[in-house]
Short mmCIF file of C-alpha atoms and ligand atoms in Angstrom, two decimals:
data_model
loop_
_atom_site.label_atom_id
_atom_site.label_comp_id
_atom_site.label_asym_id
_atom_site.label_seq_id
_atom_site.Cartn_x
_atom_site.Cartn_y
_atom_site.Cartn_z
CA MET C 1 -7.92 -13.92 -20.95
CA ALA C 2 -6.85 -12.09 -17.60
CA GLU C 3 -3.11 -11.59 -17.32
CA LYS C 4 -1.39 -13.93 -14.64
CA ARG C 5 0.94 -11.69 -13.01
CA ARG C 6 3.53 -12.59 -10.32
CA ARG C 7 2.74 -11.00 -6.87
CA LEU C 8 5.14 -8.58 -5.27
CA ILE C 9 5.39 -7.57 -1.70
CA ALA C 10 7.89 -4.43 -1.20
CA GLY C 11 9.04 -3.23 2.04
CA ASN C 12 10.02 0.51 1.88
CA TRP C 13 12.19 1.22 5.06
CA LYS C 14 12.33 4.79 4.51
CA MET C 15 14.79 6.76 6.62
CA ASN C 16 14.85 4.05 9.34
CA GLY C 17 17.44 1.56 10.76
CA LEU C 18 21.17 1.54 11.82
CA ARG C 19 23.15 -1.38 10.81
CA ASP C 20 22.36 -3.83 13.56
CA ASP C 21 18.56 -3.25 13.11
CA GLY C 22 18.83 -3.42 9.38
CA LEU C 23 20.92 -6.61 9.49
CA SER C 24 18.63 -8.27 11.78
CA LEU C 25 15.48 -7.52 9.92
CA ALA C 26 17.24 -8.57 6.50
CA VAL C 27 18.34 -11.86 7.91
CA GLN C 28 14.98 -12.86 9.36
CA ILE C 29 13.02 -11.96 5.97
CA ALA C 30 15.62 -13.85 4.07
CA ARG C 31 15.61 -16.97 6.48
CA ARG C 32 11.57 -16.91 6.93
CA GLY C 33 10.50 -15.35 3.41
CA PRO C 34 11.14 -18.45 1.66
CA THR C 35 9.23 -20.63 3.87
CA LEU C 36 5.87 -19.06 2.98
CA LYS C 37 5.95 -21.26 -0.03
CA ILE C 38 3.38 -19.07 -2.02
CA PRO C 39 3.94 -19.67 -5.82
CA ALA C 40 4.71 -16.67 -7.95
CA LEU C 41 5.59 -14.32 -4.95
CA ASP C 42 8.46 -11.96 -5.01
CA LEU C 43 9.45 -10.11 -2.07
CA LEU C 44 11.69 -6.91 -2.07
CA ILE C 45 13.13 -4.71 0.60
CA CYS C 46 14.54 -1.19 0.14
CA PRO C 47 16.60 -0.12 2.81
CA PRO C 48 17.90 3.46 3.26
CA ALA C 49 21.15 3.66 0.79
CA THR C 50 23.28 3.54 4.02
CA LEU C 51 22.17 -0.03 4.28
CA VAL C 52 21.76 -1.22 0.82
CA SER C 53 25.25 -3.01 0.70
CA LEU C 54 24.93 -4.71 4.06
CA VAL C 55 21.41 -5.70 3.09
CA VAL C 56 22.56 -7.42 -0.30
CA GLN C 57 25.10 -9.20 1.39
CA ALA C 58 22.68 -10.34 4.27
CA VAL C 59 20.07 -11.65 1.60
CA ALA C 60 22.65 -13.22 -0.71
CA GLY C 61 21.52 -16.75 -1.81
CA SER C 62 17.99 -16.16 -0.77
CA PRO C 63 15.12 -15.10 -3.22
CA ILE C 64 14.67 -11.60 -1.68
CA ALA C 65 15.59 -8.76 -4.00
CA VAL C 66 16.87 -5.60 -2.91
CA GLY C 67 15.84 -1.96 -4.04
CA GLY C 68 16.82 1.67 -3.60
CA GLN C 69 14.16 4.24 -2.29
CA ASP C 70 15.35 6.70 -5.24
CA CYS C 71 17.99 7.40 -7.73
CA HIS C 72 19.04 10.53 -9.62
CA ALA C 73 18.23 10.87 -13.15
CA ASN C 74 21.94 11.05 -14.40
CA ALA C 75 24.11 8.21 -14.31
CA SER C 76 27.04 10.18 -12.63
CA GLY C 77 28.19 13.83 -11.92
CA ALA C 78 27.97 16.97 -9.81
CA HIS C 79 25.04 16.07 -7.85
CA THR C 80 26.31 16.11 -4.22
CA GLY C 81 24.31 13.59 -2.07
CA ASP C 82 22.49 11.92 -4.86
CA ILE C 83 22.83 8.30 -5.81
CA SER C 84 22.41 7.07 -9.36
CA ALA C 85 20.76 4.07 -10.73
CA PRO C 86 23.98 2.19 -12.10
CA MET C 87 25.39 2.81 -8.42
CA LEU C 88 22.42 1.01 -7.13
CA ALA C 89 22.95 -1.66 -9.82
CA ASP C 90 26.42 -2.00 -8.88
CA LEU C 91 25.56 -2.82 -5.18
CA GLY C 92 23.13 -5.59 -6.40
CA CYS C 93 19.68 -3.63 -6.41
CA ARG C 94 17.39 -5.16 -8.80
CA TYR C 95 14.64 -2.45 -8.27
CA VAL C 96 14.44 1.14 -7.44
CA ILE C 97 11.52 3.26 -6.10
CA VAL C 98 10.83 6.69 -7.79
CA GLY C 99 8.32 9.25 -7.24
CA HIS C 100 7.52 8.31 -3.87
CA SER C 101 4.84 10.87 -2.66
CA GLU C 102 7.31 11.85 0.31
CA ARG C 103 9.93 12.61 -2.23
CA ARG C 104 7.64 14.36 -4.36
CA ALA C 105 6.52 16.47 -1.42
CA ASP C 106 9.85 16.91 0.34
CA HIS C 107 11.82 17.62 -2.74
CA GLY C 108 9.49 18.95 -5.28
CA GLU C 109 9.71 16.05 -7.73
CA THR C 110 7.56 16.61 -10.63
CA ASP C 111 6.17 14.07 -13.00
CA SER C 112 8.88 14.75 -15.59
CA ARG C 113 11.58 14.32 -12.95
CA VAL C 114 10.07 11.18 -12.17
CA ARG C 115 9.97 10.17 -15.55
CA ALA C 116 13.56 10.93 -15.96
CA LYS C 117 14.40 8.88 -12.91
CA ALA C 118 12.55 5.93 -14.19
CA ALA C 119 14.16 6.00 -17.42
CA ALA C 120 17.62 5.89 -15.72
CA ALA C 121 16.74 3.07 -13.67
CA HIS C 122 15.71 1.34 -16.91
CA ALA C 123 19.06 2.07 -18.49
CA ALA C 124 20.71 0.84 -15.39
CA GLY C 125 18.81 -2.45 -15.88
CA LEU C 126 16.53 -1.79 -12.76
CA VAL C 127 13.00 -2.23 -12.44
CA ALA C 128 11.36 1.10 -11.63
CA VAL C 129 8.57 1.09 -8.96
CA ILE C 130 6.87 4.41 -9.96
CA CYS C 131 4.52 5.84 -7.18
CA ILE C 132 1.45 7.82 -7.77
CA GLY C 133 -1.52 8.69 -5.75
CA GLU C 134 -3.77 11.76 -4.97
CA SER C 135 -4.02 13.79 -1.89
CA LEU C 136 -6.93 14.05 0.50
CA ALA C 137 -7.96 17.56 -1.01
CA GLN C 138 -7.90 16.03 -4.49
CA ARG C 139 -10.05 12.96 -3.42
CA ASP C 140 -12.45 15.21 -1.53
CA THR C 141 -13.09 17.20 -4.71
CA GLY C 142 -13.59 14.30 -6.98
CA GLN C 143 -10.29 14.53 -8.89
CA THR C 144 -8.65 11.15 -8.08
CA LEU C 145 -8.91 9.49 -11.24
CA ASP C 146 -7.73 12.32 -13.13
CA VAL C 147 -4.99 13.24 -10.97
CA ILE C 148 -3.54 9.65 -10.96
CA ALA C 149 -4.09 8.98 -14.77
CA GLY C 150 -2.18 12.57 -15.15
CA GLN C 151 0.63 11.34 -12.89
CA LEU C 152 1.04 8.08 -14.62
CA ALA C 153 0.96 9.50 -17.97
CA GLY C 154 3.51 12.09 -16.87
CA SER C 155 5.76 9.70 -15.06
CA LEU C 156 6.13 6.53 -17.45
CA PRO C 157 8.98 6.84 -19.79
CA GLN C 158 9.09 5.41 -23.29
CA SER C 159 11.35 2.54 -21.96
CA ALA C 160 8.66 1.18 -19.80
CA SER C 161 7.74 -2.46 -20.28
CA GLN C 162 6.19 -5.14 -18.35
CA ALA C 163 9.48 -6.32 -17.26
CA ASN C 164 11.16 -3.29 -16.13
CA THR C 165 8.04 -1.40 -14.70
CA VAL C 166 5.80 -1.65 -11.60
CA VAL C 167 3.15 0.87 -10.64
CA ALA C 168 2.43 1.41 -6.91
CA TYR C 169 -0.94 3.29 -6.19
CA GLU C 170 -0.40 4.96 -2.93
CA PRO C 171 -3.07 7.56 -2.02
CA VAL C 172 -1.14 10.31 -0.09
CA TRP C 173 -3.75 10.41 2.88
CA ALA C 174 -3.40 6.78 3.41
CA ILE C 175 0.33 6.69 3.71
CA GLY C 176 1.59 6.24 7.39
CA SER C 177 -1.84 7.57 8.57
CA GLY C 178 -3.27 4.17 9.72
CA ARG C 179 -6.20 5.01 7.46
CA ASN C 180 -6.14 2.85 4.15
CA ALA C 181 -8.33 3.19 1.05
CA THR C 182 -11.44 1.09 1.02
CA VAL C 183 -11.58 -1.85 -1.32
CA GLU C 184 -13.82 -0.05 -3.51
CA GLN C 185 -11.58 2.97 -3.71
CA VAL C 186 -8.67 0.69 -4.39
CA GLY C 187 -10.59 -1.19 -7.12
CA GLU C 188 -11.55 1.86 -8.81
CA ALA C 189 -8.30 3.35 -8.96
CA HIS C 190 -6.56 0.15 -9.97
CA ALA C 191 -8.93 -0.42 -12.89
CA ALA C 192 -8.16 2.94 -14.17
CA ILE C 193 -4.51 2.60 -13.81
CA ARG C 194 -4.79 -0.50 -15.64
CA ARG C 195 -6.75 1.15 -18.68
CA THR C 196 -4.01 3.85 -18.86
CA LEU C 197 -1.16 1.05 -18.84
CA LEU C 198 -3.03 -0.86 -21.58
CA GLU C 199 -3.01 2.36 -23.68
CA ARG C 200 0.46 3.40 -23.13
CA VAL C 201 2.80 0.48 -22.49
CA ALA C 202 3.26 -2.69 -24.80
CA GLY C 203 2.19 -5.39 -22.65
CA GLY C 204 0.53 -3.08 -20.05
CA GLY C 205 -1.63 -5.88 -19.05
CA ALA C 206 1.33 -7.51 -17.44
CA VAL C 207 2.83 -4.46 -15.54
CA ARG C 208 2.31 -5.16 -11.88
CA LEU C 209 0.07 -2.79 -9.82
CA LEU C 210 0.84 -2.46 -6.13
CA TYR C 211 -1.40 -0.77 -3.63
CA GLY C 212 0.45 1.23 -0.69
CA GLY C 213 -1.03 3.31 2.18
CA SER C 214 -1.02 1.63 5.82
CA VAL C 215 -0.98 -1.90 4.50
CA LYS C 216 -1.06 -4.16 7.72
CA PRO C 217 -1.34 -7.71 8.46
CA ASN C 218 -4.89 -7.21 9.48
CA ASN C 219 -6.15 -5.71 6.24
CA ALA C 220 -3.80 -7.14 3.66
CA LYS C 221 -5.94 -10.15 2.82
CA GLN C 222 -9.15 -8.02 1.50
CA LEU C 223 -6.88 -5.70 -0.25
CA PHE C 224 -5.23 -8.65 -2.17
CA ALA C 225 -8.48 -9.85 -3.37
CA VAL C 226 -9.25 -6.75 -5.16
CA PRO C 227 -8.81 -7.12 -9.06
CA ASP C 228 -5.64 -5.55 -10.23
CA VAL C 229 -4.05 -5.45 -6.95
CA ASP C 230 -0.77 -7.59 -7.58
CA GLY C 231 0.82 -6.99 -4.19
CA ALA C 232 1.66 -3.97 -1.88
CA LEU C 233 4.31 -1.32 -1.15
CA VAL C 234 4.57 -1.39 2.62
CA GLY C 235 5.99 1.24 4.90
CA GLY C 236 5.61 1.19 8.52
CA ALA C 237 4.53 -2.49 8.66
CA SER C 238 7.94 -3.73 6.67
CA LEU C 239 9.88 -2.55 9.65
CA LYS C 240 8.78 -5.60 11.63
CA ALA C 241 9.64 -8.92 10.07
CA ASP C 242 6.57 -10.70 11.74
CA ASP C 243 4.15 -8.03 10.10
CA PHE C 244 5.95 -8.04 6.70
CA LEU C 245 5.86 -11.63 6.39
CA ALA C 246 2.35 -11.92 7.56
CA ILE C 247 1.30 -9.23 4.92
CA ALA C 248 3.21 -11.58 2.34
CA ALA C 249 1.53 -14.57 3.65
CA ALA C 250 -1.74 -12.94 3.05
CA VAL C 251 -1.13 -13.21 -0.82
CA PRO C 252 -3.45 -15.73 -2.47
CA SER C 253 -1.67 -18.93 -3.23
C1 PEP S 1 4.76 4.04 1.82
O1 PEP S 1 5.66 4.68 2.39
O2 PEP S 1 4.96 3.50 0.55
C2 PEP S 1 3.64 3.47 2.67
C3 PEP S 1 2.89 2.59 2.05
O3 PEP S 1 3.84 3.52 4.05
P1 PEP S 1 2.87 2.88 5.11
O4 PEP S 1 2.51 1.60 4.58
O5 PEP S 1 3.49 3.29 6.57
O6 PEP S 1 1.52 3.57 4.95
#
């Protein structure tokens, strides 16, 4: 029998937003998100670290969850500028994104570093949203499925379970480019990721699997119809409440 998984629409605000913008966006999502009335749908917003506290307060009392965009692998210590998973949990976060391709590219994050971060998230009681995805050169040379299987195997800690882990498939060439993967490409990648999850994680059939890469209101519905797509990790379109909520509204009810 096919697993029934809750859907998740996650907004990654990246390095965007000062307090006024962040507050206004969070308040709109907290107010309007619950009116969508789509059963078994979770909404998550991941603001920059500077806004986490403000956003947690703004969405308090609503079902909207808040997450960090990254965490350090250690719980505390001499790591100037970094933020630990317990710090995010202490602020009221329930999730944290790890291994986003922008962090892999900008900060040289390897699979083993991502795995350590995900383990730290789990130890702090957070759900780790583990991002994987191939580059355009890797896709063009037919390496996509090997690359994402390798990234997933390398980035999943022993502690991963259906309750504490979400996987986001984000082809690097589709992020922020306005170019999204075709439904066939997404379907093939998600089916392969599901196979790896079934092999490596107890209850791997229940781990939620998101697609990310230029998800917009006008393409969300077709992406959400692909088997094994349990929602989206949304960058640019998560900065406008109308667009983010329109994407959430495209989740089949
Ligand atoms: C992302 O940053 O995770 C992302 C998917 O961005 P965008 O939606 O802008 O492509």
